[in-house]
Coordinates of C-alpha atoms in Angstrom, one line a residue:
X1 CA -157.3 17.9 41.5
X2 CA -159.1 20.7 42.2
X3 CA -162.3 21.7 39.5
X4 CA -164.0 18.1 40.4
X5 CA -163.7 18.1 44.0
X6 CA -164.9 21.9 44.7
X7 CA -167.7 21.0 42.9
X8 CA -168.6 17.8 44.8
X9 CA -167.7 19.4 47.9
X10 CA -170.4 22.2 47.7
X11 CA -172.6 19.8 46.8
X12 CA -171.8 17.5 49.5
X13 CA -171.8 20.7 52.2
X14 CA -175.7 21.0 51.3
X15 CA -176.4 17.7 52.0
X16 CA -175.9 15.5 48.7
X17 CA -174.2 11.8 49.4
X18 CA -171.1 12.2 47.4
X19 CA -168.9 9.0 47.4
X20 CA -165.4 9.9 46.0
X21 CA -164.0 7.5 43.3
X22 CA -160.3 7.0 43.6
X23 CA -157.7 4.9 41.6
X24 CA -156.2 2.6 44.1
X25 CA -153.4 4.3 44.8
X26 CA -155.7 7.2 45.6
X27 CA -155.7 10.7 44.2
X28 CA -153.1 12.7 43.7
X29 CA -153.7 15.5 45.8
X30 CA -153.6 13.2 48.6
X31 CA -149.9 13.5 48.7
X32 CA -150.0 17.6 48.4
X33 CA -150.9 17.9 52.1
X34 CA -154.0 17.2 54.6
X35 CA -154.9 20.5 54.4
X36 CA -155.3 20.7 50.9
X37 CA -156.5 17.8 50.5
X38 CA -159.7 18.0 53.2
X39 CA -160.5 21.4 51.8
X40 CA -161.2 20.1 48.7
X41 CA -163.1 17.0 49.9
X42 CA -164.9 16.8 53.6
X43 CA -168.3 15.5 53.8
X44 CA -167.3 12.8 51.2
X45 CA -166.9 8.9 51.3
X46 CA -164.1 7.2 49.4
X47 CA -163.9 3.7 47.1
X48 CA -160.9 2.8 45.3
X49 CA -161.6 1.3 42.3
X50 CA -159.3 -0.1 39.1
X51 CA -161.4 1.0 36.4
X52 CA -159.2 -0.5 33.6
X53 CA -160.4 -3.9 35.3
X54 CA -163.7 -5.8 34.9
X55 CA -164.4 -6.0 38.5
X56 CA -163.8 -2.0 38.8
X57 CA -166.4 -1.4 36.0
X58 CA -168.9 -3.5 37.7
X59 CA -168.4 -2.1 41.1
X60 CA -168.8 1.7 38.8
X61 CA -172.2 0.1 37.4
X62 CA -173.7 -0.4 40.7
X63 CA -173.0 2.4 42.0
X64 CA -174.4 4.3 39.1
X65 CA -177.5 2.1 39.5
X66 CA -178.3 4.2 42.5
X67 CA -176.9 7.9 41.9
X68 CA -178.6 10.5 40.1
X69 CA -175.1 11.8 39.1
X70 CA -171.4 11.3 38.4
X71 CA -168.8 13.8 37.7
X72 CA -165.8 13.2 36.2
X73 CA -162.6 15.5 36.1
X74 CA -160.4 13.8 33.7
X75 CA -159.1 14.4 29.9
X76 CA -161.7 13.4 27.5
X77 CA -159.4 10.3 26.1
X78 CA -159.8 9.0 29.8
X79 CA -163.0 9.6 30.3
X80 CA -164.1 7.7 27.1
X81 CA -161.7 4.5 27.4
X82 CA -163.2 4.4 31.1
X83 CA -166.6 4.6 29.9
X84 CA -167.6 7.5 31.7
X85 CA -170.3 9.1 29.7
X86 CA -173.8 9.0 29.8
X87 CA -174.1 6.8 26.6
X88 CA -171.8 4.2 28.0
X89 CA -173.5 4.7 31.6
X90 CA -177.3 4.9 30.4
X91 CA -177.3 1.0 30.9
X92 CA -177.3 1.0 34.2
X93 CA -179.2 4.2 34.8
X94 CA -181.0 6.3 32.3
X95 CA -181.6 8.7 34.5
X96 CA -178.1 9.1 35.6
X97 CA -176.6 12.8 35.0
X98 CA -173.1 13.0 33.8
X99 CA -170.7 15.5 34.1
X100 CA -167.8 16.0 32.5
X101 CA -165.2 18.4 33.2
X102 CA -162.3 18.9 30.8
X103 CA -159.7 21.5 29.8
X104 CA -161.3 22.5 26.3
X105 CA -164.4 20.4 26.3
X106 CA -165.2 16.8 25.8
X107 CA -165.0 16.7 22.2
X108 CA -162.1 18.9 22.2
X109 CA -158.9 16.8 22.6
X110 CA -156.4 16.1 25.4
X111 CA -153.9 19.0 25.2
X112 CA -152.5 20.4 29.0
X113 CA -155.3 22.2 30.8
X114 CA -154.5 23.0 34.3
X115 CA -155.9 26.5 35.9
X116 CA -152.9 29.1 35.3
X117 CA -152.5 27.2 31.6
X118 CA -156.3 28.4 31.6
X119 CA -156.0 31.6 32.7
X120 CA -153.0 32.4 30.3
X121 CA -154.9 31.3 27.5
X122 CA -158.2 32.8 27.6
X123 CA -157.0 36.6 28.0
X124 CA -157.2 36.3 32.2
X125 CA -153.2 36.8 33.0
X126 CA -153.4 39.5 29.8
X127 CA -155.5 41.5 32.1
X128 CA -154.3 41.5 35.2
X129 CA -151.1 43.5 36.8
X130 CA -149.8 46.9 36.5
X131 CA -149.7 48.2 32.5
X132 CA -145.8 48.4 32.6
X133 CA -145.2 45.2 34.3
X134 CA -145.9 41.8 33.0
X135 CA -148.8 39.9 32.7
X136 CA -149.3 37.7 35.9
X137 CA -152.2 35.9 37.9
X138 CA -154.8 36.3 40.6
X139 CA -152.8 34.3 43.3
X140 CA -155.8 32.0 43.6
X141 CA -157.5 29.0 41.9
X142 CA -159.8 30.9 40.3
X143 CA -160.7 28.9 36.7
X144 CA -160.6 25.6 38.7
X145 CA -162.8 27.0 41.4
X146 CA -165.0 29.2 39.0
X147 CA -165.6 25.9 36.2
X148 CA -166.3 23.5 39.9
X149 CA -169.6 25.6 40.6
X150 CA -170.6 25.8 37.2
X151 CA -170.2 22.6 37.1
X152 CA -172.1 22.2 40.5
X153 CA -175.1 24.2 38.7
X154 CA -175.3 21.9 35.3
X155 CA -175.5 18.8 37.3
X156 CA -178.0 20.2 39.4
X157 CA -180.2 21.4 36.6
X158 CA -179.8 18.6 34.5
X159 CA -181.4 16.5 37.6
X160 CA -184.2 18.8 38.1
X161 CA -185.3 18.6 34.4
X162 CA -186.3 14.6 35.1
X163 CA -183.7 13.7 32.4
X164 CA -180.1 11.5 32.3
X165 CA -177.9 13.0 29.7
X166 CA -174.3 14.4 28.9
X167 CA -173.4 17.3 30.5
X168 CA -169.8 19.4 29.3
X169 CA -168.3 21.7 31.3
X170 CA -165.1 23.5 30.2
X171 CA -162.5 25.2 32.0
X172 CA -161.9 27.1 29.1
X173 CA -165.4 28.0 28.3
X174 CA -166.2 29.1 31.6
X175 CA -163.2 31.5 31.9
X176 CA -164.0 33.0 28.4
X177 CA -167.6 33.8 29.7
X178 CA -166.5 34.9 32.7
X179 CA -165.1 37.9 30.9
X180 CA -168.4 38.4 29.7
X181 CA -168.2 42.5 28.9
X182 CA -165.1 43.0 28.2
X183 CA -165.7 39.6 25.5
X184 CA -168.9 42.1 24.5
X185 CA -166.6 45.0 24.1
X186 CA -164.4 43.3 21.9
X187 CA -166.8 41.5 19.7
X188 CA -169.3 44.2 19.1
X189 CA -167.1 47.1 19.1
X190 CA -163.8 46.4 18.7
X191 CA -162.8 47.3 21.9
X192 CA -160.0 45.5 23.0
X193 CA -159.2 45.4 26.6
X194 CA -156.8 46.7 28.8
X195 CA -154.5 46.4 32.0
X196 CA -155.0 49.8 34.3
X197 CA -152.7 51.0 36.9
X198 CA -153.9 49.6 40.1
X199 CA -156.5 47.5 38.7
X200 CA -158.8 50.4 37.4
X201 CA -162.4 48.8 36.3
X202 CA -163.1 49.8 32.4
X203 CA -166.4 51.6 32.8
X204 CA -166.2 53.2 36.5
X205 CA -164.3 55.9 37.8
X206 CA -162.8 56.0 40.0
X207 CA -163.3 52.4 40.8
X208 CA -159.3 50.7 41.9
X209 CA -156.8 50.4 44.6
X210 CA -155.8 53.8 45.7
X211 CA -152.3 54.3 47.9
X212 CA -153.2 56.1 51.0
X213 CA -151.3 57.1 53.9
X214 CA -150.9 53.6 55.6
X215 CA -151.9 51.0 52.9
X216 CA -154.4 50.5 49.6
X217 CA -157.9 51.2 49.8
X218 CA -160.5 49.5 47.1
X219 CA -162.4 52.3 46.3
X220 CA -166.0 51.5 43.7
X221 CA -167.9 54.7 42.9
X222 CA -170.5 52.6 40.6
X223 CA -173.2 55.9 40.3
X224 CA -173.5 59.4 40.9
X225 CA -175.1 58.8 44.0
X226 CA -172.0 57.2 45.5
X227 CA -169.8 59.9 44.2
X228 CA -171.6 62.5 45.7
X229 CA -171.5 60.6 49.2
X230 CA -167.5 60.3 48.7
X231 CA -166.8 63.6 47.2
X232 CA -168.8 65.0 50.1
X233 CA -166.4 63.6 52.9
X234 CA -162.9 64.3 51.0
X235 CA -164.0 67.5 50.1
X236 CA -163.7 67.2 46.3
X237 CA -166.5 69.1 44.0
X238 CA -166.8 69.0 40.4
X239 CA -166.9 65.6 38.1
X240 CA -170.6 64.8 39.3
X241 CA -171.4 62.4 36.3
X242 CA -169.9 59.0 35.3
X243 CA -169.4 60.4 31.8
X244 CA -167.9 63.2 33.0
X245 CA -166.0 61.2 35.5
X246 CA -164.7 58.9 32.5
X247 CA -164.0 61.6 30.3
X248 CA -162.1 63.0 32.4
X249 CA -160.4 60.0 34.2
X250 CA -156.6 61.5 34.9
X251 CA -158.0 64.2 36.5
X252 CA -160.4 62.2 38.8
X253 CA -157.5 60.0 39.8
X254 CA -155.1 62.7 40.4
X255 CA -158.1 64.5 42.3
X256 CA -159.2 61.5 44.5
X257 CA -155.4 60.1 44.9
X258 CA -154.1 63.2 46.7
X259 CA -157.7 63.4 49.2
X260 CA -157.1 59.6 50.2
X261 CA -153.4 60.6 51.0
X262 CA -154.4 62.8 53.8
X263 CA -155.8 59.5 55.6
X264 CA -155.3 55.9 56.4
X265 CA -157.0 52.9 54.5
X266 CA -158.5 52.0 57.5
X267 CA -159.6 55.6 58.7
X268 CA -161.4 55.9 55.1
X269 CA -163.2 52.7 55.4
X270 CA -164.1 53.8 58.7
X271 CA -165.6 57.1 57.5
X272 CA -167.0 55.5 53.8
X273 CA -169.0 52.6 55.2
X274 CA -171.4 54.6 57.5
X275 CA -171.7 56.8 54.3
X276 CA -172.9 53.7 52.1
X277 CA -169.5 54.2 49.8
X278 CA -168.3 50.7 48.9
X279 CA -165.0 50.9 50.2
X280 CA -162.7 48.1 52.1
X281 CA -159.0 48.3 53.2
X282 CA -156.7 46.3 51.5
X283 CA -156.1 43.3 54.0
X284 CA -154.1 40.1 53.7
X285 CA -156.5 36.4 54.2
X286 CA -155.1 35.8 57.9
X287 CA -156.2 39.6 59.1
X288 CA -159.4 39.0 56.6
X289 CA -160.2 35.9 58.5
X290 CA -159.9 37.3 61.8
X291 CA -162.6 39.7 60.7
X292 CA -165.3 36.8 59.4
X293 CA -164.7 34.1 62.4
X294 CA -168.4 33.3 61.5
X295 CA -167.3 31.8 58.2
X296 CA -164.5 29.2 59.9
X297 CA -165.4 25.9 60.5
X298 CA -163.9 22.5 62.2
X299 CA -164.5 19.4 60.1
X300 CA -162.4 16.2 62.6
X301 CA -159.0 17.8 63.9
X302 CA -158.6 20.8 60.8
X303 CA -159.9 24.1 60.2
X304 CA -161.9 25.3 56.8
X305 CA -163.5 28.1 55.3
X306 CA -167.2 26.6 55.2
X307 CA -169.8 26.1 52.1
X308 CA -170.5 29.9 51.1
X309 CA -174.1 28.7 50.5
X310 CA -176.6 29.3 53.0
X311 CA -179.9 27.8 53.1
X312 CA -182.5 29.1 55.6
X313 CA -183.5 26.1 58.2
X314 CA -180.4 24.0 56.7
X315 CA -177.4 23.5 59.2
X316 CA -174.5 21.8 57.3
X317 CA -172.1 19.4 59.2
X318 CA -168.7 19.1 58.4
X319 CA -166.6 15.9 58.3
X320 CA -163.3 15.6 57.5
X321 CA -162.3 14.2 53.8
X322 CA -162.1 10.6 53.8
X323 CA -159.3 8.0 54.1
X324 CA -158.7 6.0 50.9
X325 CA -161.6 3.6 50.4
X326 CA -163.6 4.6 53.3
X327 CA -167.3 4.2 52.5
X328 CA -170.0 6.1 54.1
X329 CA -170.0 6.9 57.6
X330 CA -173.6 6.6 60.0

């Protein structure tokens, strides 16, 4: 529903002739909404095809015979019986790239994989909330969305290396990588990780949401240099190295908690940017879209968020996600 046609999509904002195969009834997400729906798949055509028939299988064959890739976002029992692998597709094209996204991986069975199942299994919802609260989730797509681009990047390097071939892609694999140093921590030191209060980072400090005197600021002192640039305009002195800083966390917090009291989230931003502090005011997506018109685009009558890809001399256009078995447009 989601991990497939992110992937295509960015692939089909840069330019890439991505024709979107759909059962005849068309895909589910079709009945979720319009909106959904085209966000997840403008600048695509649409066949529907009945790929447990003969016909469906031929009409798959010959349009393999001309693609350099397919991607598939199925569980691997279906992907098999529908002979959507490179081995059963190398007939028609042996330099045809396949793709297969799964919940566990290709070879690894057909148990429930959608992205919160994901994320509660691979240690994301462990991490995230408030220590004395429950475990909980980003609010966001993010193991559908994050497994669609790597997906997007193995098709795209298994085409620039001349070769067809079997490419696996896991929604579960990506997520467990995507923890990459707290995966490190664990596995070479036996550090396990941790929820902090406001969504403290492990290794910076102070680096978290702070309270301030009208809403949360993100505050990410990274090195000394953008302490001393902070510390400078609260008026805090002491703690001027990160071990130091880490050592001695409570007292950092307490110390930099009661400064960004005596202003707004906005009024620190305001002051921390010029200053080269990273620093942004908590804000919710309609008053952080109002602040990045640039990045809103019209694709037919509906309104998107455009590719996040930008290519020098390369001007996408955006049309809106097709109707069920519409083929390509001129």
């Amino acid at each position: 529903m989601l991990a497939g046609p992110y992937a295509t999509m960015l692939l089909a904002d840069l330019g890439a002739d991505v024709v979107k195969v759909e059962p005849l009834a068309g895909e589910i997400s079709r009945g979720v909404g319009n909106s959904y729906f085209d966000s997840l798949n403008r600048n695509k055509s649409s066949v529907s095809l009945d790929l447990n028939s003969e016909a469906g299988q031929q009409q798959l064959g010959e349009l393999v015979k001309d693609a350099h890739a397919l991607l598939v976002n199925l569980k691997p029992s279906a992907i098999r019986r529908l002979g959507l692998t490179y081995d059963s597709l190398r007939r028609w094209n042996e330099k045809i790239v396949c793709v297969a996204i799964t919940g566990f991986g290709l070879n690894a069975g057909d148990d429930p994989a959608f992205d919160y199942v994901i994320q509660a299994a691979t240690g994301i919802a462990a991490l995230t909330g408030d220590p004395d609260g429950p475990p909980t989730l980003p609010g966001y797509s993010s193991a559908d969305n994050s497994t669609g681009m790597c997906a997007a990047l193995g098709l795209l390097a298994k085409i620039i290396s001349g070769t067809g071939g079997q490419v696996d892609v896991s929604l579960q694999d990506v997520m467990l990588s995507q923890l990459n140093y707290h995966a490190a921590a664990y596995l070479n030191h036996g550090v396990e990780p941790q929820r902090r209060p406001n969504g403290a980072h492990s290794y910076y400090v102070p680096a978290q949401l702070f309270p301030t005197a009208e809403g949360y600021l993100a505050l990410f002192i990274t090195h000394d240099g953008f302490w001393r640039s902070f510390a400078g305009e609260a008026g805090i002195g002491g703690f001027e190295t990160m071990a130091e800083r880490v050592a001695r966390r409570d007292e950092v917090l307490a110390v930099v908690t009661a400064m960004l009291a005596t202003d707004t989230a906005a009024g620190w931003e305001q002051r921390l940017r010029p200053l080269g502090v990273p620093a942004a005011a908590v804000r919710s997506l309609p008053e952080a879209l109002e602040a990045t018109p640039d990045v809103v685009v019209n694709a037919g009558d509906l309104r998107f968020v455009g590719t996040p890809i930008r290519v020098a001399g390369y001007q996408p256009e955006y049309r809106p996600a097709p109707v069920l078995g519409e083929g390509p447009r001129s």
